[in-house]
PDB file of C-alpha atoms and ligand atoms in Angstrom:
ATOM      1  CA  UNK K 260      29.781  17.132 117.826  1.00 75.00           C
ATOM      2  CA  UNK K 261      29.827  18.161 114.088  1.00 86.00           C
ATOM      3  CA  UNK K 262      32.216  20.977 113.079  1.00 92.00           C
ATOM      4  CA  UNK K 263      30.271  24.006 111.700  1.00 96.00           C
ATOM      5  CA  UNK K 264      31.082  24.290 107.970  1.00 98.00           C
ATOM      6  CA  UNK K 265      32.106  28.168 108.443  1.00 98.00           C
ATOM      7  CA  UNK K 266      33.134  29.633 111.449  1.00 98.00           C
ATOM      8  CA  UNK K 267      32.037  33.098 113.209  1.00 98.00           C
ATOM      9  CA  UNK K 268      34.726  35.189 114.036  1.00 98.00           C
ATOM     10  CA  UNK K 269      33.925  38.436 116.548  1.00 98.00           C
ATOM     11  CA  UNK K 270      35.632  41.203 115.495  1.00 98.00           C
ATOM     12  CA  UNK K 271      36.756  44.091 117.962  1.00 98.00           C
ATOM     13  CA  UNK K 272      34.426  46.735 118.840  1.00 98.00           C
ATOM     14  CA  UNK K 273      35.701  50.260 120.081  1.00 98.00           C
ATOM     15  CA  UNK K 274      32.446  51.171 121.711  1.00 98.00           C
ATOM     16  CA  UNK K 275      31.965  54.804 122.073  1.00 98.00           C
ATOM     17  CA  UNK K 276      29.091  57.112 122.733  1.00 98.00           C
ATOM     18  CA  UNK K 277      29.871  58.711 119.664  1.00 98.00           C
ATOM     19  CA  UNK K 278      29.183  55.628 117.752  1.00 98.00           C
ATOM     20  CA  UNK K 279      31.099  52.228 117.776  1.00 98.00           C
ATOM     21  CA  UNK K 280      34.191  51.451 115.402  1.00 98.00           C
ATOM     22  CA  UNK K 281      35.154  48.151 114.513  1.00 98.00           C
ATOM     23  CA  UNK K 282      38.169  46.949 112.649  1.00 98.00           C
ATOM     24  CA  UNK K 283      39.800  43.874 110.894  1.00 98.00           C
ATOM     25  CA  UNK K 284      43.389  43.290 110.393  1.00 97.00           C
ATOM     26  CA  UNK K 285      44.770  41.019 107.834  1.00 97.00           C
ATOM     27  CA  UNK K 286      46.267  37.754 109.182  1.00 95.00           C
ATOM     28  CA  UNK K 287      45.437  39.096 112.655  1.00 95.00           C
ATOM     29  CA  UNK K 288      41.537  39.035 113.083  1.00 95.00           C
ATOM     30  CA  UNK K 289      40.827  37.105 109.883  1.00 97.00           C
ATOM     31  CA  UNK K 290      43.355  33.908 109.126  1.00 97.00           C
ATOM     32  CA  UNK K 291      44.168  35.226 105.567  1.00 98.00           C
ATOM     33  CA  UNK K 292      45.630  38.452 104.078  1.00 98.00           C
ATOM     34  CA  UNK K 293      43.145  40.639 101.874  1.00 98.00           C
ATOM     35  CA  UNK K 294      43.511  41.292  98.322  1.00 98.00           C
ATOM     36  CA  UNK K 295      39.932  42.378  97.522  1.00 98.00           C
ATOM     37  CA  UNK K 296      37.007  43.862  99.065  1.00 98.00           C
ATOM     38  CA  UNK K 297      33.442  43.918  97.473  1.00 98.00           C
ATOM     39  CA  UNK K 298      29.694  44.476  99.111  1.00 98.00           C
ATOM     40  CA  UNK K 299      26.665  43.651  98.059  1.00 98.00           C
ATOM     41  CA  UNK K 300      23.865  46.434  98.662  1.00 98.00           C
ATOM     42  CA  UNK K 301      20.446  47.681  97.225  1.00 98.00           C
ATOM     43  CA  UNK K 302      19.281  44.070  97.390  1.00 98.00           C
ATOM     44  CA  UNK K 303      15.894  43.578  96.028  1.00 97.00           C
ATOM     45  CA  UNK K 304      13.471  42.008  98.547  1.00 95.00           C
ATOM     46  CA  UNK K 305      13.168  38.159  97.986  1.00 97.00           C
ATOM     47  CA  UNK K 306      16.644  38.429  95.553  1.00 98.00           C
ATOM     48  CA  UNK K 307      19.398  35.775  96.100  1.00 98.00           C
ATOM     49  CA  UNK K 308      23.358  35.972  95.844  1.00 98.00           C
ATOM     50  CA  UNK K 309      26.120  33.606  95.821  1.00 98.00           C
ATOM     51  CA  UNK K 310      25.382  30.435  94.236  1.00 98.00           C
ATOM     52  CA  UNK K 311      28.476  28.926  93.603  1.00 98.00           C
ATOM     53  CA  UNK K 312      31.638  27.720  95.335  1.00 98.00           C
ATOM     54  CA  UNK K 313      35.200  28.440  95.157  1.00 98.00           C
ATOM     55  CA  UNK K 314      38.227  26.264  94.842  1.00 98.00           C
ATOM     56  CA  UNK K 315      40.852  28.398  96.782  1.00 98.00           C
ATOM     57  CA  UNK K 316      39.426  31.601  97.617  1.00 98.00           C
ATOM     58  CA  UNK K 317      38.575  32.434 101.561  1.00 98.00           C
ATOM     59  CA  UNK K 318      36.439  34.948 102.219  1.00 98.00           C
ATOM     60  CA  UNK K 319      35.018  36.711 105.312  1.00 98.00           C
ATOM     61  CA  UNK K 320      31.206  38.013 105.271  1.00 98.00           C
ATOM     62  CA  UNK K 321      30.018  40.686 107.663  1.00 98.00           C
ATOM     63  CA  UNK K 322      26.138  41.998 107.936  1.00 98.00           C
ATOM     64  CA  UNK K 323      27.602  45.924 108.190  1.00 98.00           C
ATOM     65  CA  UNK K 324      24.113  46.805 108.124  1.00 98.00           C
ATOM     66  CA  UNK K 325      20.948  44.815 108.428  1.00 98.00           C
ATOM     67  CA  UNK K 326      20.872  41.082 108.233  1.00 98.00           C
ATOM     68  CA  UNK K 327      20.655  37.957 105.597  1.00 98.00           C
ATOM     69  CA  UNK K 328      20.973  34.283 105.998  1.00 98.00           C
ATOM     70  CA  UNK K 329      23.904  32.405 104.488  1.00 98.00           C
ATOM     71  CA  UNK K 330      23.069  28.796 103.231  1.00 98.00           C
ATOM     72  CA  UNK K 331      25.978  26.510 103.053  1.00 98.00           C
ATOM     73  CA  UNK K 332      26.669  23.090 101.588  1.00 98.00           C
ATOM     74  CA  UNK K 333      30.026  20.958 101.820  1.00 98.00           C
ATOM     75  CA  UNK K 334      28.829  18.363  99.367  1.00 97.00           C
ATOM     76  CA  UNK K 335      27.496  16.179 102.162  1.00 97.00           C
ATOM     77  CA  UNK K 336      25.920  18.647 104.637  1.00 97.00           C
ATOM     78  CA  UNK K 337      23.752  21.971 104.577  1.00 98.00           C
ATOM     79  CA  UNK K 338      23.743  24.508 107.224  1.00 98.00           C
ATOM     80  CA  UNK K 339      22.219  28.235 107.048  1.00 98.00           C
ATOM     81  CA  UNK K 340      23.419  30.815 109.613  1.00 98.00           C
ATOM     82  CA  UNK K 341      22.063  34.313 110.124  1.00 98.00           C
ATOM     83  CA  UNK K 342      24.700  37.398 109.914  1.00 98.00           C
ATOM     84  CA  UNK K 343      22.917  40.418 111.834  1.00 98.00           C
ATOM     85  CA  UNK K 344      25.787  42.094 113.427  1.00 98.00           C
ATOM     86  CA  UNK K 345      28.722  44.373 112.216  1.00 98.00           C
ATOM     87  CA  UNK K 346      31.211  43.065 114.628  1.00 98.00           C
ATOM     88  CA  UNK K 347      30.504  39.604 113.664  1.00 98.00           C
ATOM     89  CA  UNK K 348      32.113  37.863 110.523  1.00 98.00           C
ATOM     90  CA  UNK K 349      31.822  34.473 108.777  1.00 98.00           C
ATOM     91  CA  UNK K 350      34.717  32.884 107.481  1.00 98.00           C
ATOM     92  CA  UNK K 351      34.007  30.796 104.545  1.00 98.00           C
ATOM     93  CA  UNK K 352      36.886  28.752 103.243  1.00 98.00           C
ATOM     94  CA  UNK K 353      37.050  26.830  99.814  1.00 98.00           C
ATOM     95  CA  UNK K 354      34.818  24.101  98.433  1.00 98.00           C
ATOM     96  CA  UNK K 355      31.960  25.343 100.046  1.00 98.00           C
ATOM     97  CA  UNK K 356      28.658  26.008  97.936  1.00 98.00           C
ATOM     98  CA  UNK K 357      26.968  29.327  99.554  1.00 98.00           C
ATOM     99  CA  UNK K 358      23.692  30.897  98.801  1.00 98.00           C
ATOM    100  CA  UNK K 359      23.023  34.429 100.583  1.00 98.00           C
ATOM    101  CA  UNK K 360      19.373  35.162 100.870  1.00 98.00           C
ATOM    102  CA  UNK K 361      16.548  36.788 103.272  1.00 98.00           C
ATOM    103  CA  UNK K 362      18.160  40.250 102.804  1.00 98.00           C
ATOM    104  CA  UNK K 363      16.599  42.744 104.938  1.00 98.00           C
ATOM    105  CA  UNK K 364      15.761  46.142 103.748  1.00 98.00           C
ATOM    106  CA  UNK K 365      18.612  48.311 103.461  1.00 98.00           C
ATOM    107  CA  UNK K 366      20.907  45.201 104.172  1.00 98.00           C
ATOM    108  CA  UNK K 367      24.935  45.833 103.369  1.00 98.00           C
ATOM    109  CA  UNK K 368      27.017  42.504 102.694  1.00 98.00           C
ATOM    110  CA  UNK K 369      30.823  43.550 103.065  1.00 98.00           C
ATOM    111  CA  UNK K 370      33.210  40.519 101.578  1.00 98.00           C
ATOM    112  CA  UNK K 371      36.760  40.611 102.384  1.00 98.00           C
ATOM    113  CA  UNK K 372      38.217  38.471  99.759  1.00 98.00           C
ATOM    114  CA  UNK K 373      41.813  36.558 100.251  1.00 98.00           C
ATOM    115  CA  UNK K 374      42.352  37.341  96.147  1.00 98.00           C
ATOM    116  CA  UNK K 375      41.535  39.245  93.483  1.00 98.00           C
ATOM    117  CA  UNK K 376      38.704  38.231  91.143  1.00 98.00           C
ATOM    118  CA  UNK K 377      39.381  35.170  89.037  1.00 98.00           C
ATOM    119  CA  UNK K 378      36.435  33.798  87.335  1.00 98.00           C
ATOM    120  CA  UNK K 379      38.397  30.377  87.050  1.00 98.00           C
ATOM    121  CA  UNK K 380      38.004  30.054  90.759  1.00 98.00           C
ATOM    122  CA  UNK K 381      34.173  29.631  90.798  1.00 98.00           C
ATOM    123  CA  UNK K 382      32.575  26.524  90.611  1.00 98.00           C
ATOM    124  CA  UNK K 383      28.971  27.814  89.263  1.00 98.00           C
ATOM    125  CA  UNK K 384      27.233  24.305  88.664  1.00 98.00           C
ATOM    126  CA  UNK K 385      25.805  22.615  91.776  1.00 98.00           C
ATOM    127  CA  UNK K 386      26.167  19.238  90.370  1.00 98.00           C
ATOM    128  CA  UNK K 387      29.785  19.479  89.256  1.00 98.00           C
ATOM    129  CA  UNK K 388      30.535  21.008  93.004  1.00 98.00           C
ATOM    130  CA  UNK K 389      28.890  18.094  94.452  1.00 98.00           C
ATOM    131  CA  UNK K 390      30.790  15.597  92.189  1.00 98.00           C
ATOM    132  CA  UNK K 391      34.070  17.446  93.025  1.00 97.00           C
ATOM    133  CA  UNK K 392      33.287  17.678  96.576  1.00 97.00           C
ATOM    134  CA  UNK K 393      32.476  14.046  97.144  1.00 93.00           C
ATOM    135  CA  UNK K 394      35.340  12.806  94.969  1.00 90.00           C
TER     136      UNK K 394
HETATM  137  P1  TYD Q 606      29.369  36.826  91.838  1.00 71.95           P
HETATM  138  O1  TYD Q 606      30.612  36.501  92.313  1.00 71.95           O
HETATM  139  O2  TYD Q 606      28.690  35.932  90.906  1.00 71.95           O
HETATM  140  O3  TYD Q 606      28.337  37.421  92.527  1.00 71.95           O
HETATM  141  P2  TYD Q 606      27.476  36.612  93.934  1.00 71.95           P
HETATM  142  O4  TYD Q 606      28.365  35.478  94.409  1.00 71.95           O
HETATM  143  O5  TYD Q 606      27.433  37.971  94.875  1.00 71.95           O
HETATM  144  O6  TYD Q 606      25.955  36.617  93.514  1.00 71.95           O
HETATM  145  O7  TYD Q 606      29.514  37.972  90.540  1.00 71.95           O
HETATM  146  C1  TYD Q 606      28.438  38.873  89.974  1.00 71.95           C
HETATM  147  C2  TYD Q 606      29.439  39.354  88.890  1.00 71.95           C
HETATM  148  O8  TYD Q 606      30.294  40.416  89.427  1.00 71.95           O
HETATM  149  C3  TYD Q 606      30.043  38.660  87.898  1.00 71.95           C
HETATM  150  O9  TYD Q 606      29.859  38.947  86.446  1.00 71.95           O
HETATM  151  C4  TYD Q 606      31.625  39.088  88.218  1.00 71.95           C
HETATM  152  C5  TYD Q 606      31.392  40.360  88.818  1.00 71.95           C
HETATM  153  N1  TYD Q 606      32.349  40.271  89.716  1.00 71.95           N
HETATM  154  C6  TYD Q 606      33.441  41.382  89.605  1.00 71.95           C
HETATM  155  O10 TYD Q 606      33.620  41.535  88.576  1.00 71.95           O
HETATM  156  N2  TYD Q 606      34.648  41.387  90.760  1.00 71.95           N
HETATM  157  C7  TYD Q 606      34.322  41.064  91.894  1.00 71.95           C
HETATM  158  O11 TYD Q 606      34.965  40.994  92.993  1.00 71.95           O
HETATM  159  C8  TYD Q 606      33.140  40.160  92.156  1.00 71.95           C
HETATM  160  C9  TYD Q 606      32.763  39.490  93.276  1.00 71.95           C
HETATM  161  C10 TYD Q 606      31.874  40.006  91.151  1.00 71.95           C
END
């Protein structure tokens, strides 16, 4: 069986009639330290985010509200997964091209990242990505 390009991680849930609570501890619930948190929100209908790969960055994406699709490419295979639960993350490692699309209205994509922002870690050209991934 082929391995998925990115792994779903189920996060702890403290279920409570007052409202559920989930939490994430770096290096425990996810396999990396966290140096940055960012989030995508107010995404207009039909809009796409991503469109790049990273050389070294690890990220966990969570649909903390609503849903969206993540289209991944490793240079050979393409795979699309849906995130639609606040207690489920998608771990995306280095050298994976990602597009995030089909954002539902009011959705929020929370991203935990292993390093601070560094433009030098991005590959923003798909042909360059393919050449590098296949090398
Ligand atoms: P980008 O990573 O291309 O966004 P996405 O992949 O979600 O479509 O970043 C968009 C812009 O935001 C870019 O100019 C860099 C800036 N940015 C930061 O300054 N810090 C960050 O942590 C991130 C993720 C982006």
